Amino acid sequence: MRKSLQNFLNPKDFYAAQSPVLRVSFLTGMTPFTVVKSPTDLMMLRCTPFGFINSSVHVILFCSCYINTLLKGESITRFFFRTDISTLGDVLQFSIGITALIMTFFCSIFQRNKLIKSFHALASIDRRFRKIGMETNYKSTLHYNLLVMCSKAVITFVYLLVCLAVFISSSTYPSVTTWMAFLLPYFMMSMVIVVFLCVVNQAKHRFHLLNKVLKHLRQAALEKRLPLQRRPSYWQTIKIQRPLGIASIYSNNEKSMPEVVSTVAEIQDALCEACCYAEDYFTIQMLTIVTIVFLIIVFNSYYVLDALIGNTSQDTPFSKQQFVLFFLCQTMVYGFGVISIVYGSSSMLRENENISVNVHKLLNIISIDQDSNELETRLMHLSLQMIHRKVNFSACRLFNLDFTLIFTLVGAATTYLVILIQYQLSMDETTHETIARAFFGNET
């Protein structure tokens, strides 16, 4: 038992570090493959019949809950109030929710090879790093994966606790299928985000290692300008330092600087290929997640405003505090999911862009010697490769998963929120007087 725990906490290869995430996604039906131990005691991916059956059962279960809820005309929102706008919101969320579930499990089954290729590419990249003396820190990778999973578990637990507390305190008890139809999109979204963040973090870490290599090369080029008597102490410092727990590239003395740059170019190209596979796998899932989050932000913002300054919430068993707490909590947990996607993707892209910066810094300081022409040529090739082999994560090419997405969501949500408010005002003129009294007092 102790040995198994020790092996788990000290992974020796790429798949061992990813095993917690892949096994949880396998059990939840999000991926039909899992991590197994090969005859050589190394980890590998394998699709199993149970994985396909498990994914199919999850699809049938989720669709049954949605259809049953639609036939009964029940939804969590209708327990709070029933208006034309809330009905429209329910229809849109149900339609997109069931579409998202079907497309997510469709991708997990029929697009699985793309994710597997991405994992294989990342694993093969680590072998190339060893050729230039770099070692990937699998232990930190495992810690990051566990941190992401635990964070999502804590957020999910708090979210469930708030939802149950609101309904129990008001003596309202929805059916099990209604709860499942309400919570399943979030569970699905959370698992997809966890897998996405873990894949993106792997690419980010390897881009970081490439930047580390280029920085060491730049230091070596600067060292050549130093007097001979100062070089030994410099090299001694380089050998002693092991930043981030990785070895120096100069632990392999057989590699010349042009050869190291050539290996860096190969690794960067392989990383771009791995990211392309990952983008193709996640592109539809990211689109459905952003769409669901957008609808929830728009309609929940309207519900909260209506509860605070309207009179609709007075006809329900929930108080205004419960009303606001429930919908704000839902908006926050869904919004946090999009923010985590954007942050993870943007940080990875930033590491990739830093490679170009370090390449040109090295070009500016290389000295003229017998290897400089070859080194300069290979650096120029790497610079051109960075221009034509760009990494980008998008949602079906409709929008990029970067910080501009947050601005777009906020702007679009504000626009549609104004439209909903105008529609409600046109349907009920007395609401205008209620809003005026809320802002200006009884003088109106």
XYZ file of C-alpha atoms in Angstrom:
444
model
C 0.000 0.000 0.000
C 2.764 2.414 0.944
C 4.715 1.503 -2.181
C 1.680 2.101 -4.396
C 1.081 5.483 -2.786
C 4.737 6.379 -3.206
C 4.651 5.411 -6.878
C 1.490 7.456 -7.321
C 3.011 10.560 -5.731
C 6.264 10.197 -7.685
C 5.277 9.597 -11.322
C 8.048 8.575 -13.684
C 6.410 9.260 -17.036
C 3.827 11.476 -18.700
C 0.851 9.134 -18.412
C 1.485 8.376 -14.750
C 1.229 12.108 -14.008
C -2.037 12.340 -15.966
C -3.585 9.181 -14.531
C -5.825 10.859 -11.868
C -7.497 13.136 -14.413
C -7.852 10.478 -17.093
C -9.271 7.894 -14.710
C -11.856 10.289 -13.285
C -12.903 11.386 -16.782
C -13.095 7.701 -17.737
C -15.408 6.880 -14.831
C -17.653 9.871 -15.561
C -17.991 8.801 -19.196
C -16.167 11.809 -20.645
C -13.428 9.688 -22.242
C -13.626 6.024 -23.319
C -9.932 5.429 -22.640
C -7.973 5.224 -19.424
C -4.414 4.823 -18.195
C -3.169 1.257 -17.752
C 0.208 -0.207 -16.886
C 2.142 -1.789 -19.732
C 4.289 -4.950 -19.380
C 7.323 -2.661 -18.987
C 5.693 -0.998 -15.916
C 5.168 2.222 -17.876
C 1.754 3.823 -18.262
C -0.155 3.898 -21.550
C -3.624 4.789 -22.880
C -6.110 2.102 -23.799
C -9.726 2.209 -24.974
C -11.920 -0.416 -23.329
C -15.423 -1.754 -24.052
C -16.461 -0.537 -20.614
C -15.455 2.978 -21.619
C -17.760 2.995 -24.647
C -20.620 1.402 -22.707
C -20.132 3.831 -19.832
C -20.240 6.860 -22.146
C -23.367 5.542 -23.883
C -25.114 4.915 -20.563
C -24.337 8.458 -19.440
C -25.796 9.870 -22.662
C -28.996 7.850 -22.266
C -29.327 8.794 -18.593
C -28.798 12.497 -19.197
C -31.152 12.658 -22.174
C -33.832 10.772 -20.228
C -33.647 13.302 -17.400
C -33.938 16.204 -19.817
C -36.863 14.700 -21.719
C -38.688 13.765 -18.507
C -38.237 17.285 -17.155
C -39.516 18.844 -20.379
C -42.572 16.569 -20.474
C -43.438 17.451 -16.879
C -42.864 21.139 -17.544
C -40.598 21.415 -14.515
C -37.418 23.379 -14.037
C -35.541 24.854 -11.119
C -36.265 28.382 -12.345
C -40.025 27.813 -12.336
C -39.942 27.153 -8.620
C -38.872 30.775 -8.197
C -41.261 32.435 -10.646
C -42.970 31.898 -13.982
C -42.905 34.584 -16.638
C -42.548 34.676 -20.388
C -38.868 35.522 -20.048
C -38.181 32.734 -17.552
C -39.958 30.281 -19.854
C -37.821 31.457 -22.769
C -34.700 31.070 -20.638
C -35.681 27.543 -19.629
C -36.340 26.502 -23.220
C -33.018 27.911 -24.414
C -31.033 26.404 -21.554
C -32.695 23.010 -21.930
C -32.170 22.975 -25.693
C -28.541 24.029 -25.518
C -27.907 21.848 -22.472
C -29.078 18.636 -24.109
C -27.256 19.572 -27.324
C -24.098 20.222 -25.327
C -24.327 16.877 -23.564
C -24.839 14.982 -26.804
C -22.013 16.815 -28.590
C -19.652 16.409 -25.631
C -20.134 12.667 -25.466
C -20.062 12.506 -29.261
C -16.630 14.142 -29.216
C -15.445 11.885 -26.411
C -16.266 8.791 -28.466
C -15.757 9.757 -32.107
C -13.026 12.373 -31.614
C -11.065 10.399 -29.023
C -8.155 9.735 -31.387
C -7.345 13.444 -31.534
C -6.959 13.680 -27.769
C -4.966 10.442 -27.724
C -2.664 11.818 -30.439
C -2.197 14.975 -28.402
C -1.173 12.950 -25.346
C 1.156 10.765 -27.414
C 2.785 13.854 -28.933
C 3.374 15.392 -25.507
C 4.851 12.134 -24.218
C 7.220 11.857 -27.198
C 8.326 15.473 -26.695
C 9.668 14.564 -23.260
C 12.013 12.045 -24.865
C 13.362 14.787 -27.117
C 13.947 17.009 -24.116
C 16.151 14.330 -22.604
C 18.408 14.505 -25.658
C 19.408 18.029 -24.662
C 19.601 17.265 -20.961
C 16.207 18.617 -19.883
C 13.932 16.643 -17.591
C 10.214 17.288 -17.233
C 9.057 17.632 -13.659
C 6.232 15.087 -13.554
C 5.758 15.563 -9.836
C 4.761 19.210 -10.268
C 2.467 18.125 -13.105
C 0.722 15.669 -10.816
C 0.383 18.318 -8.110
C -1.180 20.753 -10.592
C -3.665 18.135 -11.801
C -4.647 17.246 -8.251
C -4.993 20.932 -7.374
C -7.319 21.554 -10.330
C -9.441 18.518 -9.500
C -9.656 19.358 -5.797
C -10.532 22.981 -6.564
C -13.349 21.903 -8.858
C -14.564 19.405 -6.266
C -14.646 22.069 -3.545
C -16.445 24.577 -5.785
C -18.968 21.926 -6.815
C -19.565 20.913 -3.201
C -20.142 24.523 -2.111
C -22.438 25.096 -5.094
C -24.525 22.025 -4.243
C -24.614 23.028 -0.592
C -25.934 26.499 -1.428
C -28.574 25.127 -3.808
C -29.820 22.551 -1.316
C -29.798 25.056 1.545
C -31.932 27.524 -0.427
C -34.567 24.936 -1.316
C -34.626 23.142 2.030
C -34.955 26.414 3.942
C -38.006 27.287 1.840
C -39.522 23.767 2.167
C -39.405 23.252 -1.599
C -38.345 19.865 -2.955
C -37.885 19.400 -6.725
C -37.820 15.903 -8.186
C -34.599 13.995 -8.766
C -34.848 14.317 -12.554
C -35.329 18.078 -12.229
C -32.206 18.335 -10.103
C -30.234 16.201 -12.538
C -31.358 18.261 -15.532
C -30.278 21.366 -13.631
C -26.895 20.094 -12.399
C -25.721 17.848 -15.242
C -24.551 20.694 -17.519
C -22.352 21.996 -14.722
C -20.900 18.558 -13.948
C -20.194 18.013 -17.637
C -18.652 21.454 -18.005
C -16.468 20.989 -14.925
C -15.004 17.699 -16.141
C -14.303 19.070 -19.616
C -12.610 22.128 -18.104
C -10.436 19.961 -15.847
C -9.200 17.874 -18.789
C -8.692 21.004 -20.907
C -6.687 22.790 -18.206
C -4.488 19.755 -17.647
C -3.696 19.448 -21.370
C -3.031 23.173 -21.709
C -0.806 23.146 -18.638
C 1.296 20.355 -20.153
C 1.857 22.403 -23.298
C 2.591 25.507 -21.233
C 5.178 23.675 -19.137
C 7.007 22.440 -22.227
C 6.970 25.874 -23.834
C 8.460 27.111 -20.570
C 11.230 24.526 -20.845
C 11.992 25.719 -24.381
C 12.293 29.271 -23.095
C 14.603 27.988 -20.383
C 16.812 26.349 -23.021
C 17.006 29.534 -25.086
C 17.854 31.590 -22.007
C 20.710 29.214 -21.198
C 21.956 29.512 -24.773
C 21.853 33.286 -24.491
C 23.849 33.109 -21.272
C 26.364 30.853 -23.001
C 26.719 33.351 -25.847
C 27.268 36.141 -23.349
C 29.826 34.014 -21.519
C 31.974 33.783 -24.641
C 32.549 37.518 -24.381
C 33.950 37.168 -20.865
C 37.690 36.797 -20.218
C 38.918 33.222 -19.974
C 39.716 33.502 -16.274
C 36.091 34.310 -15.509
C 34.534 31.475 -17.476
C 35.102 28.545 -15.076
C 33.260 30.230 -12.218
C 30.397 31.051 -14.559
C 30.101 27.459 -15.756
C 30.265 26.230 -12.183
C 27.324 28.459 -11.323
C 25.335 27.157 -14.278
C 25.922 23.543 -13.295
C 24.962 24.074 -9.667
C 21.725 25.914 -10.380
C 18.740 23.690 -11.146
C 15.834 26.092 -11.636
C 12.382 24.559 -11.172
C 13.955 21.179 -10.478
C 15.161 20.636 -14.045
C 18.651 19.873 -15.223
C 20.757 22.279 -17.210
C 20.937 21.754 -20.952
C 24.684 21.595 -20.603
C 24.508 18.326 -18.727
C 24.771 16.814 -22.212
C 28.131 18.067 -23.445
C 27.879 16.323 -26.811
C 25.313 18.817 -28.115
C 26.551 21.980 -29.778
C 24.506 25.166 -29.733
C 23.249 24.791 -33.343
C 22.170 21.224 -32.581
C 20.325 22.378 -29.475
C 18.517 25.069 -31.487
C 17.583 22.459 -34.090
C 16.137 20.242 -31.352
C 14.259 23.228 -29.935
C 12.694 23.811 -33.363
C 11.633 20.168 -33.574
C 10.094 20.297 -30.103
C 8.268 23.552 -30.832
C 6.818 22.070 -34.020
C 5.725 18.939 -32.149
C 4.120 21.081 -29.442
C 2.172 23.006 -32.080
C 0.992 19.696 -33.518
C -0.112 18.484 -30.082
C -1.994 21.741 -29.485
C -3.718 21.422 -32.874
C -4.963 17.955 -31.940
C -6.180 19.264 -28.586
C -7.939 22.223 -30.202
C -9.750 19.958 -32.668
C -10.936 17.803 -29.789
C -12.094 20.610 -27.488
C -13.394 23.117 -30.053
C -17.054 22.004 -30.010
C -17.044 21.489 -26.262
C -15.648 24.972 -25.673
C -18.369 26.451 -27.896
C -21.132 24.709 -25.955
C -19.622 25.707 -22.602
C -19.333 29.372 -23.555
C -22.887 29.345 -24.950
C -24.315 27.852 -21.760
C -22.397 30.324 -19.602
C -23.563 33.245 -21.734
C -27.228 32.271 -21.394
C -26.887 31.767 -17.655
C -25.203 35.153 -17.197
C -27.885 36.965 -19.217
C -30.966 35.368 -17.690
C -29.635 35.111 -14.139
C -28.680 38.779 -14.210
C -32.217 39.568 -15.268
C -33.664 37.350 -12.528
C -31.518 39.048 -9.879
C -32.518 42.526 -11.048
C -36.157 41.503 -11.104
C -35.870 40.134 -7.570
C -34.206 43.294 -6.250
C -36.305 45.999 -7.908
C -39.331 44.123 -9.243
C -42.314 42.414 -7.680
C -42.199 39.002 -9.359
C -40.284 37.354 -6.520
C -43.044 38.234 -4.052
C -45.237 35.425 -5.389
C -42.764 32.660 -4.504
C -41.866 30.842 -1.272
C -38.322 32.212 -1.553
C -37.167 35.433 0.049
C -35.258 38.037 -1.920
C -32.038 37.029 -0.185
C -32.519 33.388 -1.181
C -33.484 34.461 -4.682
C -30.369 36.567 -5.171
C -28.061 34.065 -3.458
C -29.166 31.177 -5.646
C -28.851 32.899 -9.014
C -25.692 34.812 -8.140
C -24.021 31.611 -6.958
C -24.931 29.862 -10.203
C -23.623 32.772 -12.267
C -20.357 32.875 -10.330
C -19.544 29.162 -10.609
C -20.292 29.089 -14.335
C -18.411 32.328 -14.921
C -15.416 31.007 -13.002
C -15.283 28.087 -15.428
C -14.919 30.385 -18.434
C -12.359 32.530 -16.616
C -10.255 29.448 -15.833
C -10.402 28.385 -19.498
C -9.358 31.834 -20.676
C -6.560 32.137 -18.128
C -5.147 28.685 -18.874
C -5.213 29.214 -22.627
C -3.781 32.745 -22.454
C -0.919 31.772 -20.143
C 0.060 28.950 -22.496
C -0.029 31.272 -25.522
C 2.112 33.779 -23.642
C 4.795 31.154 -23.019
C 4.801 30.261 -26.711
C 5.135 33.911 -27.727
C 8.094 34.319 -25.373
C 10.027 31.843 -27.517
C 10.186 34.388 -30.342
C 11.430 37.028 -27.914
C 14.191 34.773 -26.606
C 15.177 33.711 -30.122
C 15.751 37.300 -31.217
C 17.540 38.161 -27.993
C 19.924 35.329 -28.773
C 20.303 36.538 -32.365
C 21.307 39.969 -31.120
C 24.177 38.763 -28.954
C 25.723 35.768 -30.731
C 29.388 36.365 -31.378
C 31.200 35.792 -34.663
C 32.982 32.452 -34.622
C 33.010 29.235 -36.590
C 29.590 28.155 -35.317
C 27.882 31.526 -35.446
C 26.768 31.327 -39.081
C 25.149 27.940 -38.618
C 23.635 29.016 -35.310
C 22.259 32.205 -36.833
C 20.757 30.269 -39.739
C 18.988 27.829 -37.457
C 17.732 30.628 -35.245
C 16.292 32.386 -38.291
C 14.579 29.155 -39.328
C 13.128 28.846 -35.832
C 11.940 32.456 -36.000
C 10.185 31.798 -39.320
C 8.674 28.644 -37.887
C 7.230 30.649 -34.997
C 5.534 32.949 -37.508
C 3.934 30.173 -39.548
C 3.299 27.637 -36.758
C 1.169 29.584 -34.330
C -0.697 28.026 -31.445
C -4.264 29.110 -30.889
C -7.300 27.734 -29.081
C -10.712 28.725 -30.377
C -14.333 27.619 -30.268
C -15.087 26.360 -33.787
C -13.074 29.321 -35.149
C -15.847 31.673 -34.004
C -13.827 33.306 -31.221
C -10.490 32.788 -29.531
C -10.184 31.533 -25.970
C -8.277 34.516 -24.632
C -9.036 37.517 -22.440
C -10.896 39.262 -25.256
C -13.598 36.634 -24.772
C -14.372 38.040 -21.305
C -14.877 41.516 -22.765
C -17.078 40.103 -25.533
C -19.231 38.130 -23.091
C -19.727 41.097 -20.773
C -20.641 43.409 -23.644
C -23.039 40.953 -25.275
C -24.634 40.007 -21.944
C -25.213 43.673 -21.112
C -26.861 44.261 -24.482
C -29.253 41.339 -24.156
C -29.974 42.206 -20.537
C -31.132 45.658 -21.639
C -33.322 44.027 -24.297
C -34.947 41.746 -21.713
C -35.601 44.665 -19.383
C -37.149 46.693 -22.197
C -39.340 43.750 -23.135
C -40.529 43.367 -19.556
C -41.249 47.091 -19.286
C -43.296 47.006 -22.459
C -45.341 44.089 -21.093
C -46.021 45.655 -17.717
C -46.058 49.424 -17.367
C -46.386 49.226 -13.612
C -42.864 47.829 -13.438
C -41.569 51.217 -14.548
C -43.133 52.841 -11.512
C -41.630 50.170 -9.265
C -38.168 50.799 -10.668
C -38.578 54.549 -10.269
C -39.613 54.163 -6.632
C -36.659 51.860 -6.007
C -34.186 54.435 -7.290
C -35.810 57.744 -6.326
C -37.991 56.870 -3.358
C -41.675 57.639 -2.923
C -41.412 61.107 -4.468
C -42.417 59.719 -7.851
